[in-house]
Coordinates of C-alpha atoms and ligand atoms in Angstrom, one line a residue:
X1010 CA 70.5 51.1 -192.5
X1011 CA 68.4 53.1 -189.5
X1012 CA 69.4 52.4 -185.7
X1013 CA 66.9 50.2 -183.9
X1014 CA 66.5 51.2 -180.2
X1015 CA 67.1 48.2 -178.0
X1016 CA 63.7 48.7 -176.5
X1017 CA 61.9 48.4 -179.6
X1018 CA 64.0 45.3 -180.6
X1019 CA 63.4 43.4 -177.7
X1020 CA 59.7 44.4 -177.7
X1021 CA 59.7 43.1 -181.3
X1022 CA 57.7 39.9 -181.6
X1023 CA 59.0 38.7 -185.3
X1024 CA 62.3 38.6 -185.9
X1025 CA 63.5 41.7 -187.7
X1026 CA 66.3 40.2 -189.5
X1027 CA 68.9 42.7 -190.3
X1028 CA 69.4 45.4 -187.6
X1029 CA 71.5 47.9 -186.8
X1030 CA 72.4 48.6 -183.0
X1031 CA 74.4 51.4 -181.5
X1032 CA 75.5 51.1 -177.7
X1033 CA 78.3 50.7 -174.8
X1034 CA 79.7 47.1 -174.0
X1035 CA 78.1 46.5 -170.3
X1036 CA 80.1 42.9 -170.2
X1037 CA 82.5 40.5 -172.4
X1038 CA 83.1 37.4 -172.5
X1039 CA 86.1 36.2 -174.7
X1040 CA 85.6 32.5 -175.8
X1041 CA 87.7 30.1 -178.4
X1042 CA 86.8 31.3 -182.1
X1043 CA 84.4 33.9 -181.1
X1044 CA 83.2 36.6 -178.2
X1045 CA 80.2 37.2 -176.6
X1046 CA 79.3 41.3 -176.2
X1047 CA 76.2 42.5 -173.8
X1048 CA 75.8 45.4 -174.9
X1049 CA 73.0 48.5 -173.5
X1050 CA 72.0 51.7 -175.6
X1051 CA 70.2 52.7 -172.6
X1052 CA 66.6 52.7 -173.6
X1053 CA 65.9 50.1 -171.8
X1054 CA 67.0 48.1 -168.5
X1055 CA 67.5 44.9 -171.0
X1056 CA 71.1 43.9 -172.9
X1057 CA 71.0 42.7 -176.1
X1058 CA 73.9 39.5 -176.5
X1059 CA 76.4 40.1 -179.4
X1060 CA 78.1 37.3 -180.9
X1061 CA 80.9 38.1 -182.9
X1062 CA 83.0 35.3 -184.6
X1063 CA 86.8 35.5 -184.7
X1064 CA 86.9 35.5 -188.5
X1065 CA 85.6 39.1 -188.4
X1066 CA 88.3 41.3 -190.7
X1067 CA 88.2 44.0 -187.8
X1068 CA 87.7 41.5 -184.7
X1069 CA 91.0 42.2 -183.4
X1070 CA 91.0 45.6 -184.1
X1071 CA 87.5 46.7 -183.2
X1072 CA 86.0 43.7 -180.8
X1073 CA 88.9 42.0 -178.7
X1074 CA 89.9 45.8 -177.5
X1075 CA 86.1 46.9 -177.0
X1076 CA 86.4 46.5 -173.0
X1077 CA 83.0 47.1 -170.5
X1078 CA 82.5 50.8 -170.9
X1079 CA 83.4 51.0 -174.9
X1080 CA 80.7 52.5 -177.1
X1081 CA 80.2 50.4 -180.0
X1082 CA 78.4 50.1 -183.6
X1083 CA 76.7 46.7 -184.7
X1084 CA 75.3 45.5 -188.1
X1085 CA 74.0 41.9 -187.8
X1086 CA 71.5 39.1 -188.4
X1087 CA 69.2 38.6 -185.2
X1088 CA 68.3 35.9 -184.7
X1089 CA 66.3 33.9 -181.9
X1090 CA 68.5 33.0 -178.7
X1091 CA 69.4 29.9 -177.3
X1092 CA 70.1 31.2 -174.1
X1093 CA 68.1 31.8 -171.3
X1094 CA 65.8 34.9 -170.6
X1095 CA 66.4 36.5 -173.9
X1096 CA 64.3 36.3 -177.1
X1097 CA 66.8 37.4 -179.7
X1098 CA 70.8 37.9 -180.1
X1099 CA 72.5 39.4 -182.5
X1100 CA 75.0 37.4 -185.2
X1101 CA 77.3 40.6 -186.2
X1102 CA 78.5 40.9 -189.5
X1103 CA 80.6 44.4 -188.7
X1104 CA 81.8 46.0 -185.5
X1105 CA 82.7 49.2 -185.0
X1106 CA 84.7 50.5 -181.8
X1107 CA 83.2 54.0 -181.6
X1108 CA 85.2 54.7 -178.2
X1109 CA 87.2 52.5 -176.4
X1110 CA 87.4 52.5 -172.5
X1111 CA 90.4 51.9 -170.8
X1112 CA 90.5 49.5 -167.4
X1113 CA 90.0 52.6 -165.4
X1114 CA 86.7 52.5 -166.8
X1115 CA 84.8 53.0 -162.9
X1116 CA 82.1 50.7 -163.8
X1117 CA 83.4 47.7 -164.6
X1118 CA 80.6 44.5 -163.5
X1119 CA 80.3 44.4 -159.8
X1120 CA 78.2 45.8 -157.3
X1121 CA 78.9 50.0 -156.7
X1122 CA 77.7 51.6 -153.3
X1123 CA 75.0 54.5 -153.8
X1124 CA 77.5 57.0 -151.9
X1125 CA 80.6 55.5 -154.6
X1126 CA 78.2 55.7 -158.2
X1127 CA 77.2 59.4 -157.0
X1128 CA 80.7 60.7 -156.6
X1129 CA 80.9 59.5 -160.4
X1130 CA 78.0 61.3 -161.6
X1131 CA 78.3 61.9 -164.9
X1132 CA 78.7 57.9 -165.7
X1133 CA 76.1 56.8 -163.0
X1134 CA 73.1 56.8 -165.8
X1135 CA 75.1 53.6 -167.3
X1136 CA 74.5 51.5 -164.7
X1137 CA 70.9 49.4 -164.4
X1138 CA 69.6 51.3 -161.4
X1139 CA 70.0 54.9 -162.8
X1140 CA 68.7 54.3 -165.9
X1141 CA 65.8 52.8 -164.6
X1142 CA 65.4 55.9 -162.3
X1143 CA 65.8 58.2 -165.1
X1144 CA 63.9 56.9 -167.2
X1145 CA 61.3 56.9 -165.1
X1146 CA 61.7 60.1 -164.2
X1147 CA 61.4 60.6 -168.0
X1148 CA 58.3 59.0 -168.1
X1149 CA 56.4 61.2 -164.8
X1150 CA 57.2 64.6 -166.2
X1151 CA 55.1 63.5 -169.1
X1152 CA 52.5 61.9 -167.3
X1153 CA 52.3 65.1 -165.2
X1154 CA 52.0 67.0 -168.3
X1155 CA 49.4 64.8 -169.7
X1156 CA 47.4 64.8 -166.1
X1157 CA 47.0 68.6 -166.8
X1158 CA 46.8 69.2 -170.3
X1159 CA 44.1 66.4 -170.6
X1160 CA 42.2 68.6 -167.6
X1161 CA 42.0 72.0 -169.6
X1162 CA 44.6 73.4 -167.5
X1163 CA 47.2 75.7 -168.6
X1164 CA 51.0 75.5 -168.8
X1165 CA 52.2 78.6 -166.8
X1166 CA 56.5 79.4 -166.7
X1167 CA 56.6 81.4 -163.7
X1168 CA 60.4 83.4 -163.3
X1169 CA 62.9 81.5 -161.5
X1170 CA 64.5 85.0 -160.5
X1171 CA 62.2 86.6 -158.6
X1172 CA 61.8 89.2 -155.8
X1173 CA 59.2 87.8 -153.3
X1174 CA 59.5 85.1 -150.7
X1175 CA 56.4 83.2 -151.8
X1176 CA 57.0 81.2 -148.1
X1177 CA 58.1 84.6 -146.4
X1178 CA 60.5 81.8 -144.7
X1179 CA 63.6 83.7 -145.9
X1180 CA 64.9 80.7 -147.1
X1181 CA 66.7 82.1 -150.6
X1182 CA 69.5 81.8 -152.4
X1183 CA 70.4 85.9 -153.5
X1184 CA 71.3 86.7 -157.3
X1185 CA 74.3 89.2 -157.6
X1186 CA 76.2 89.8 -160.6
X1187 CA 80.1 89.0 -160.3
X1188 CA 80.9 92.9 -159.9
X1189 CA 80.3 91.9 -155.9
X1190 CA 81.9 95.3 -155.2
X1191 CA 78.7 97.5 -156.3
X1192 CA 76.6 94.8 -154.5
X1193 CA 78.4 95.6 -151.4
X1194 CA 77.3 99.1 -151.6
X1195 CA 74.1 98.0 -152.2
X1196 CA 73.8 100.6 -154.7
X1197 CA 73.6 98.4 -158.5
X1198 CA 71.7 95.8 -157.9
X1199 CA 71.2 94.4 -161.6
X1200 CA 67.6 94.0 -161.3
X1201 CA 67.1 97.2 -159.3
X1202 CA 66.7 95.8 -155.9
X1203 CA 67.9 92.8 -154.1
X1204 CA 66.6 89.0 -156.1
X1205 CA 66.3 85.4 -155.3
X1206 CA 66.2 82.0 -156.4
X1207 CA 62.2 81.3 -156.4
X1208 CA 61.0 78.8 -153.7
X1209 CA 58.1 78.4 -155.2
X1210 CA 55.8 79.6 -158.1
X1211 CA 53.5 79.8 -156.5
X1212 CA 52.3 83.3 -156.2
X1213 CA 53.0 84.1 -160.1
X1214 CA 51.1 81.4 -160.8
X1215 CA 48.1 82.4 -158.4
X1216 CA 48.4 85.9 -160.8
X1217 CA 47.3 83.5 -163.8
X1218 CA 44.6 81.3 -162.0
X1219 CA 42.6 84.4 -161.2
X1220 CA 43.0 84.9 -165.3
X1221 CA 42.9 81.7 -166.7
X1222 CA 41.1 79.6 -164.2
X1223 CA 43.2 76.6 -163.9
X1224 CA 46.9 76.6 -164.2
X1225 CA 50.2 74.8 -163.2
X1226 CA 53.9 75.2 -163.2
X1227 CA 56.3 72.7 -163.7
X1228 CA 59.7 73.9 -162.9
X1229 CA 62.9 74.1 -161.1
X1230 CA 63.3 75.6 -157.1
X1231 CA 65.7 76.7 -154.8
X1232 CA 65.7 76.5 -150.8
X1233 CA 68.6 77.6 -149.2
X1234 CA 67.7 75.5 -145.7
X1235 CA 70.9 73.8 -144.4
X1236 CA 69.0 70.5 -144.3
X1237 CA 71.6 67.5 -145.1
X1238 CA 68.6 65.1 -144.9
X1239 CA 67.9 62.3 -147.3
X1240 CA 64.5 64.1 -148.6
X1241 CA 66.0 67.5 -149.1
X1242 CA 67.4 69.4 -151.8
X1243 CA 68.9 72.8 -152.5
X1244 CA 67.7 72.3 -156.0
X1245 CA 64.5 70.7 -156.5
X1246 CA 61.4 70.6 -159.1
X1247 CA 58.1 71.1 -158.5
X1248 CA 54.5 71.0 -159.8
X1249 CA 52.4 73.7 -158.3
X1250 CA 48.6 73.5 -159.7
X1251 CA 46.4 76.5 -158.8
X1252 CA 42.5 76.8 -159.5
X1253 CA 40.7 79.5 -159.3
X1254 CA 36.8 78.9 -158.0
X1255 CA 38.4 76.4 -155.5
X1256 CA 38.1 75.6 -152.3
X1257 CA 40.3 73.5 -149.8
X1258 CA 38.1 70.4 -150.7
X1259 CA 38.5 70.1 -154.6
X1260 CA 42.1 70.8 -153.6
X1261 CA 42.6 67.8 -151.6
X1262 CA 40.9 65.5 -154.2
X1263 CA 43.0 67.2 -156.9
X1264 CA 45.9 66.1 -154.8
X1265 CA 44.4 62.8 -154.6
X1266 CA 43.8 62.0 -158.1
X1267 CA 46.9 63.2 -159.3
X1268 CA 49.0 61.0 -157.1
X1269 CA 47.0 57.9 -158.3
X1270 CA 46.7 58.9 -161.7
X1271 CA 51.0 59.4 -161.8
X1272 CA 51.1 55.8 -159.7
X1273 CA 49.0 53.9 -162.5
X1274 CA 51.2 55.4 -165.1
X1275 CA 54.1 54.3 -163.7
X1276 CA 52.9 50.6 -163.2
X1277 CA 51.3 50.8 -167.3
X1278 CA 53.9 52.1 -168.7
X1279 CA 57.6 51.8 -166.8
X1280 CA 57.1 48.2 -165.5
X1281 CA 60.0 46.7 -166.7
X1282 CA 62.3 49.4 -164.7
X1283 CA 59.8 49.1 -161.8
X1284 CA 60.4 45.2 -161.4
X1285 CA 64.4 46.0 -161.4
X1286 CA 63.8 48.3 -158.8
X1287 CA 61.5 45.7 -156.7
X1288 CA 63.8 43.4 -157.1
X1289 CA 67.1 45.5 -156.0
X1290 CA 65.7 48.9 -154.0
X1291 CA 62.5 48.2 -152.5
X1292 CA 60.6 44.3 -152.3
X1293 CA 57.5 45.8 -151.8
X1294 CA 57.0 48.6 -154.0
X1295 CA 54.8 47.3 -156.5
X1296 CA 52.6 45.4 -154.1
X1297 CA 52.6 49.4 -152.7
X1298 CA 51.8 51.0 -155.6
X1299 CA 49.0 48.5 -156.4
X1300 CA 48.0 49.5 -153.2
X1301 CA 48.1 53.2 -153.5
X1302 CA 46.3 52.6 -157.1
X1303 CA 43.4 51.1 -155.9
X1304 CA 42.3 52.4 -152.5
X1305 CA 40.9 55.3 -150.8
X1306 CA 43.4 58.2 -149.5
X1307 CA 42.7 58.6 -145.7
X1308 CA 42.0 62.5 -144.7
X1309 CA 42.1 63.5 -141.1
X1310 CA 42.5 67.2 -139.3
X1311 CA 45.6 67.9 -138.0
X1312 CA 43.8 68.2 -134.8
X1313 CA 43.0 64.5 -135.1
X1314 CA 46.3 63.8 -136.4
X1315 CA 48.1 65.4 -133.1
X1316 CA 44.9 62.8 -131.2
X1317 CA 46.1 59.8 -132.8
X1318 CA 49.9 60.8 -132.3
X1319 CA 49.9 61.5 -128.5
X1320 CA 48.0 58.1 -128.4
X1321 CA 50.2 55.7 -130.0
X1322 CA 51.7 55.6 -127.2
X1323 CA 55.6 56.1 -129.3
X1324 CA 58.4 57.8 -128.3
X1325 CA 59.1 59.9 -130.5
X1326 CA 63.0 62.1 -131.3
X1327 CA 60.7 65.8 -131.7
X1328 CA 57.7 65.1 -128.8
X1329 CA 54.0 65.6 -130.2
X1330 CA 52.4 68.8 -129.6
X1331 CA 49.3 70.7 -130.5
X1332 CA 50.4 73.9 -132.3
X1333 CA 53.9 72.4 -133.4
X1334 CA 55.0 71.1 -137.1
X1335 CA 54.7 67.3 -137.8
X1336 CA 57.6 65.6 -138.1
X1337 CA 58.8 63.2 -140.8
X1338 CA 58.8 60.6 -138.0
X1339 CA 55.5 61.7 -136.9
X1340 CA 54.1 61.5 -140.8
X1341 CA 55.8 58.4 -141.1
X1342 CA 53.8 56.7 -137.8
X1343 CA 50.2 58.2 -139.8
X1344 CA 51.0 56.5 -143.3
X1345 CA 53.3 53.6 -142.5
X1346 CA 51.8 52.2 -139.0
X1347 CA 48.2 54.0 -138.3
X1348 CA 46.6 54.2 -141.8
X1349 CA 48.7 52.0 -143.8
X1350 CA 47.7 54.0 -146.8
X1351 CA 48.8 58.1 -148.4
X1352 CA 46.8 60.2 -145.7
X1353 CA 45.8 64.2 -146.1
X1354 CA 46.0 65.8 -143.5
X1355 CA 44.4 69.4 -143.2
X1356 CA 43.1 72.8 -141.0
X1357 CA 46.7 73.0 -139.6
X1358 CA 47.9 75.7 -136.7
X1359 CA 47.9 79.4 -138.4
X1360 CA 51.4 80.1 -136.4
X1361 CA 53.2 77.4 -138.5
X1362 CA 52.1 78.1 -142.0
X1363 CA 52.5 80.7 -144.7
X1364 CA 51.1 84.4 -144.7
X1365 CA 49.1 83.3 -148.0
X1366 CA 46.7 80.5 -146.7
X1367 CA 43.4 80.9 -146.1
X1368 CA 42.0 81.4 -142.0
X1369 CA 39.4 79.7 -140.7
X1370 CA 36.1 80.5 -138.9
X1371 CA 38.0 79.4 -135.7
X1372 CA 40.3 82.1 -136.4
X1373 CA 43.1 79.7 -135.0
X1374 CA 43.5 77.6 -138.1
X1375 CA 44.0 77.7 -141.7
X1376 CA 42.8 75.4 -144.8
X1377 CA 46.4 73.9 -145.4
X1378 CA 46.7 70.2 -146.4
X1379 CA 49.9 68.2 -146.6
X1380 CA 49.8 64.6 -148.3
X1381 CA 51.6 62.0 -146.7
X1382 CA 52.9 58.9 -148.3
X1383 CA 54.2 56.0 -146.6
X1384 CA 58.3 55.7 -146.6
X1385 CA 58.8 59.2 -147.1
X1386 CA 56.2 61.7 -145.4
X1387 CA 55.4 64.5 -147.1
X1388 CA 55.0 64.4 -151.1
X1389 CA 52.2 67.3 -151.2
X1390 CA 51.7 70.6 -149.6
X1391 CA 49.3 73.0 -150.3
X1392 CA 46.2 75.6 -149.3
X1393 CA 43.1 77.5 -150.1
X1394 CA 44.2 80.8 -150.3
X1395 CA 43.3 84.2 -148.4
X1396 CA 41.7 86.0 -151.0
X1397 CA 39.8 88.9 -148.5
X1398 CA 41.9 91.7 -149.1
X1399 CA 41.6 92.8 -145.3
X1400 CA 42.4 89.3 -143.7
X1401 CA 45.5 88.6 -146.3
X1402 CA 47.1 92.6 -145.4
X1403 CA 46.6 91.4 -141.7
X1404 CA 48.6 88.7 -141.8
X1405 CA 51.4 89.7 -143.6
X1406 CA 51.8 92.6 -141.2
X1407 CA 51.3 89.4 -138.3
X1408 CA 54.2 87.9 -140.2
X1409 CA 56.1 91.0 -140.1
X1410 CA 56.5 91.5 -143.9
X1411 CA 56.6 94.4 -146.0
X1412 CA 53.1 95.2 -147.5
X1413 CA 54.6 97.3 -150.5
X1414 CA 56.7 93.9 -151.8
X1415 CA 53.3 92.6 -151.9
X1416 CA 50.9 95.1 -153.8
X1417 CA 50.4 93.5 -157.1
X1418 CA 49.6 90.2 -155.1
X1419 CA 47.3 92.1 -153.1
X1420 CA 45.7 93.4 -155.9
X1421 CA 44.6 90.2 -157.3
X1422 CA 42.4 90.7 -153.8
X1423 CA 41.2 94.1 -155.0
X1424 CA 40.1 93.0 -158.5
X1425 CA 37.4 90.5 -158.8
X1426 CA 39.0 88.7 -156.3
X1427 CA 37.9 84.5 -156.4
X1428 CA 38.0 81.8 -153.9
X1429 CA 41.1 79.4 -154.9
X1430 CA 43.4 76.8 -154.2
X1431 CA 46.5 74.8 -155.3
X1432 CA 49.6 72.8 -154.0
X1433 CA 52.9 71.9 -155.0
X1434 CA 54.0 68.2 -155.7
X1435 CA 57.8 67.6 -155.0
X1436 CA 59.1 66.1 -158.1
X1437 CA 61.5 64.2 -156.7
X1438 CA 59.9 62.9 -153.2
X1439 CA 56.9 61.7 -155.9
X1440 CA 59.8 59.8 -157.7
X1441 CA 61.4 58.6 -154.5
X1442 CA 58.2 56.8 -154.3
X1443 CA 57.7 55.6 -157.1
X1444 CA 60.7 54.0 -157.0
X1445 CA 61.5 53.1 -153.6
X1446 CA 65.1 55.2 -154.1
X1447 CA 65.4 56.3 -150.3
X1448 CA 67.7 59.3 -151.1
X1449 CA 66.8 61.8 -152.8
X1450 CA 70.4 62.8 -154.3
X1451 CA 69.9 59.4 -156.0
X1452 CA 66.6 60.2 -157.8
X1453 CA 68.3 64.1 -159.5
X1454 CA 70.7 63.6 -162.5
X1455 CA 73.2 66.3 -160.4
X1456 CA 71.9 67.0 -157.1
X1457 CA 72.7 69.8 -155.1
X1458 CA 72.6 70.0 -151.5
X1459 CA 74.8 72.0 -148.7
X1460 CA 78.0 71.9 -149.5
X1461 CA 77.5 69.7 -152.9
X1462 CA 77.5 71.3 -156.3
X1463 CA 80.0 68.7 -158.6
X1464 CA 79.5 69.0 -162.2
Ligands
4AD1072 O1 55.2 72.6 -148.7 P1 56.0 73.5 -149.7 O2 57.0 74.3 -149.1 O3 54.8 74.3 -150.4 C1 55.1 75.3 -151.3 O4 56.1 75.7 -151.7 C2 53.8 76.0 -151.8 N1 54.1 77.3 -152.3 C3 53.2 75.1 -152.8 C4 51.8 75.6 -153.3 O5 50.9 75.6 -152.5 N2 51.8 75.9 -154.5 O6 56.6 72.6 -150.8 C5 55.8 71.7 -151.6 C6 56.5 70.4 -151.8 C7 56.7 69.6 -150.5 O7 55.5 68.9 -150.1 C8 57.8 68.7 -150.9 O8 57.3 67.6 -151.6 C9 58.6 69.5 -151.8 O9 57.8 70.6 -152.3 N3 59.8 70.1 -151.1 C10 61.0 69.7 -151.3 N4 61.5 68.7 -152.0 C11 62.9 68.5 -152.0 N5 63.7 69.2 -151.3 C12 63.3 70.3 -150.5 N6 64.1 71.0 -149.8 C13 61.9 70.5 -150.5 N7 61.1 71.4 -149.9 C14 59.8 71.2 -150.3

């Protein structure tokens, strides 16, 4: 007989009869004459409720040892429930004890601090809130997929070894082979010349837009910056859309619509998972991401921004000034107290942004944007590209980088070169808001940040 998925069962509005269910033993309950088994396969937040009577041939051997943790196999007659909040439970007819757990088993049925489950985690996708989170996680790499695909734009894999600093921040983690000794030298590099981790795909995948039009990468990144913050990662994945015949504009309502479009998903399709998580991380994400779904993005100029900032009248930890980097606190006060609402803001300061972004007539500005949700800050960041050959070798010289590194990007300049634009979406900032998860070590299967690299 074929394995149902829970999820399917449960969903199931006639009784199916005979099943057959494979899963681990979240709780049981031993009772006079028979025991009662909740057990969870994991595709879905719901248990299904075992019963299995003592007159079993193997219920001594296979379901009095089969202890909270124990992965087990379940033919039965389902049937409809007596019990409260559940449709159907299952009468077994044979158990089998796959794996039994001992009573070190970490997760046995109480309440586990965030900081505890990620110290175990390689058994943290067992308990309710992981799966939820993983599932959903799951469910937006699809959606993103979709978003795109549906669009007409094209699937790029861009190298994660690579020798540019698409943010010319220096940020990188270097790739040497383990012969460190001819690395020390400097004289056999593997790749020919010194190689990083990529920050970003960003300028590969600019190589395809001015190709193929419209483009995106979906994939992992590295940043090397020693910040032990709860919305930083050394290891991170990100989304980076580039269009070709774009300007700064059709960038920031690109932005816009895919940040609904994920938020709608998430409510059609993972609301079971997103009610466990309004119930036990955030009381009013939903009513948030109703929110979000429905209304208008706010846009302001960072020159406005700084305005509203330095008349709030808050004080803030990193003081508010014109030509200086917003803050998280100072994105939080836009989106969370001013606007209420995800705000774009955009022309930012051409000191504090990349070489690659596009300068504006006032020759002090470029067309950057950064999308700010509340609870977090920044989810979005992104540009219209320089594409005049002279303005883009000017500033990398500004920027005090080396032009040669740089030719083949600069030739995309010197060949039909085409207005453009993109941004990257975090991954994982996007699923700390959808979620409500305020850390983002708890919304990555095995995160990675300074001084962090178990499993
Ligand atoms: O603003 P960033 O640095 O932009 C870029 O990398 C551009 N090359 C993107 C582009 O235009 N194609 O990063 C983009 C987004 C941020 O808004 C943030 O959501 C996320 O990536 N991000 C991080 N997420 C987790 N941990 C970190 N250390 C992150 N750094 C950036």
């Amino acid at each position: 007989m074929p394995r149902i998925r829970l999820v399917d069962l449960l969903r199931s509005e006639s009784c199916p009869g005979k099943v057959f269910v494979q899963g681990w033993v979240r709780t049981k309950r031993d009772a006079k004459g028979f025991s009662f088994l909740e057990i969870n396969d994991g595709s879905c937040l719901a248990n299904l409720q075992v019963i299995a009577d003592a007159i079993l041939p193997e219920y001594s051997s296979a379901v009095l040892p089969a202890r909270t943790g124990a992965s087990v196999e379940v033919m039965g007659e389902l049937v409809a429930s007596q019990g409260k909040g559940q449709r159907w439970e299952l009468r077994a007819e044979k158990v089998v004890l796959t794996g039994s757990a001992p009573e070190d088993y970490p997760l046995q049925k109480k309440g586990h601090s965030l900081e505890f489950l990620r110290s175990i985690a390689h058994l943290r996708p067992r308990t309710n809130l992981f799966g939820a989170v993983f599932r959903i996680r799951s469910r937006m790499a699809y959606a993103i997929h979709r978003f795109f695909q549906e669009r007409g734009f094209v699937y790029v894999h861009t190298p994660i070894i690579t020798a540019s600093d698409c943010e010319g921040a220096g940020e990188m983690f270097r790739v040497v082979t383990m012969e460190r000794e001819k690395v020390r030298t400097g004289k056999e590099e593997f790749f020919g010349k010194p190689t990083y981790l990529t920050v970003s795909g960003q300028l590969e995948g600019e190589t395809f837009a001015c190709a193929l039009s419209d483009i995106y990468t979906f994939g992992p990144t590295f940043r090397a910056e020693n910040s032990n913050t709860s919305r930083h990662a050394a290891e991170f994945w990100m989304i980076e859309p580039e269009m070709a015949f774009c300007d700064l504009e059709g960038d920031m309502a690109l932005a816009e619509e895919l940040v609904k479009a994920l938020v709608a998903d998430a409510l059609d399709f993972c609301a079971a998972d997103l009610v466990f998580c309004n119930q036990f991380v955030d009381k009013e994400l939903i009513q948030r991401l109703k929110f979000v779904r429905e209304r208008s993005f706010q846009r302001i100029s960072y020159t406005e921004a700084v305005a509203l900032l330095l008349a709030s009248g808050k004080s803030f930890e990193y003081p508010v000034e014109n030509g200086v980097a917003l803050q998280a606190e100072h994105e939080r006060y836009l989106t969370e107290e001013h606007f209420q609402c995800p705000v774009t803001v955009y022309n930012y300061p051409k000191g504090i942004k990349p070489f690659y972004m596009r300068r504006n007539d006032d020759g002090a500005t470029v067309a950057a944007m950064d999308l700010l949700v509340p609870g977090i800050g920044e989810i979005i960041g992104g540009s219209q590209r320089e594409e005049r050959l002279d303005v883009l070798e000017a500033n990398l010289r500004e920027q005090g980088l080396d032009l040669d590194a740089y030719r083949w990007y600069l030739d995309l300049r010197r060949y039909g070169t085409v207005p453009h634009a993109g941004f990257g979406l975090g991954f994982e900032r996007l699923l700390m808001f959808v979620t409500g998860v305020g850390n983002i070590r708890d919304v990555i299967p095995f995160p990675r940040t300074p001084g962090v690299a178990a499993f």
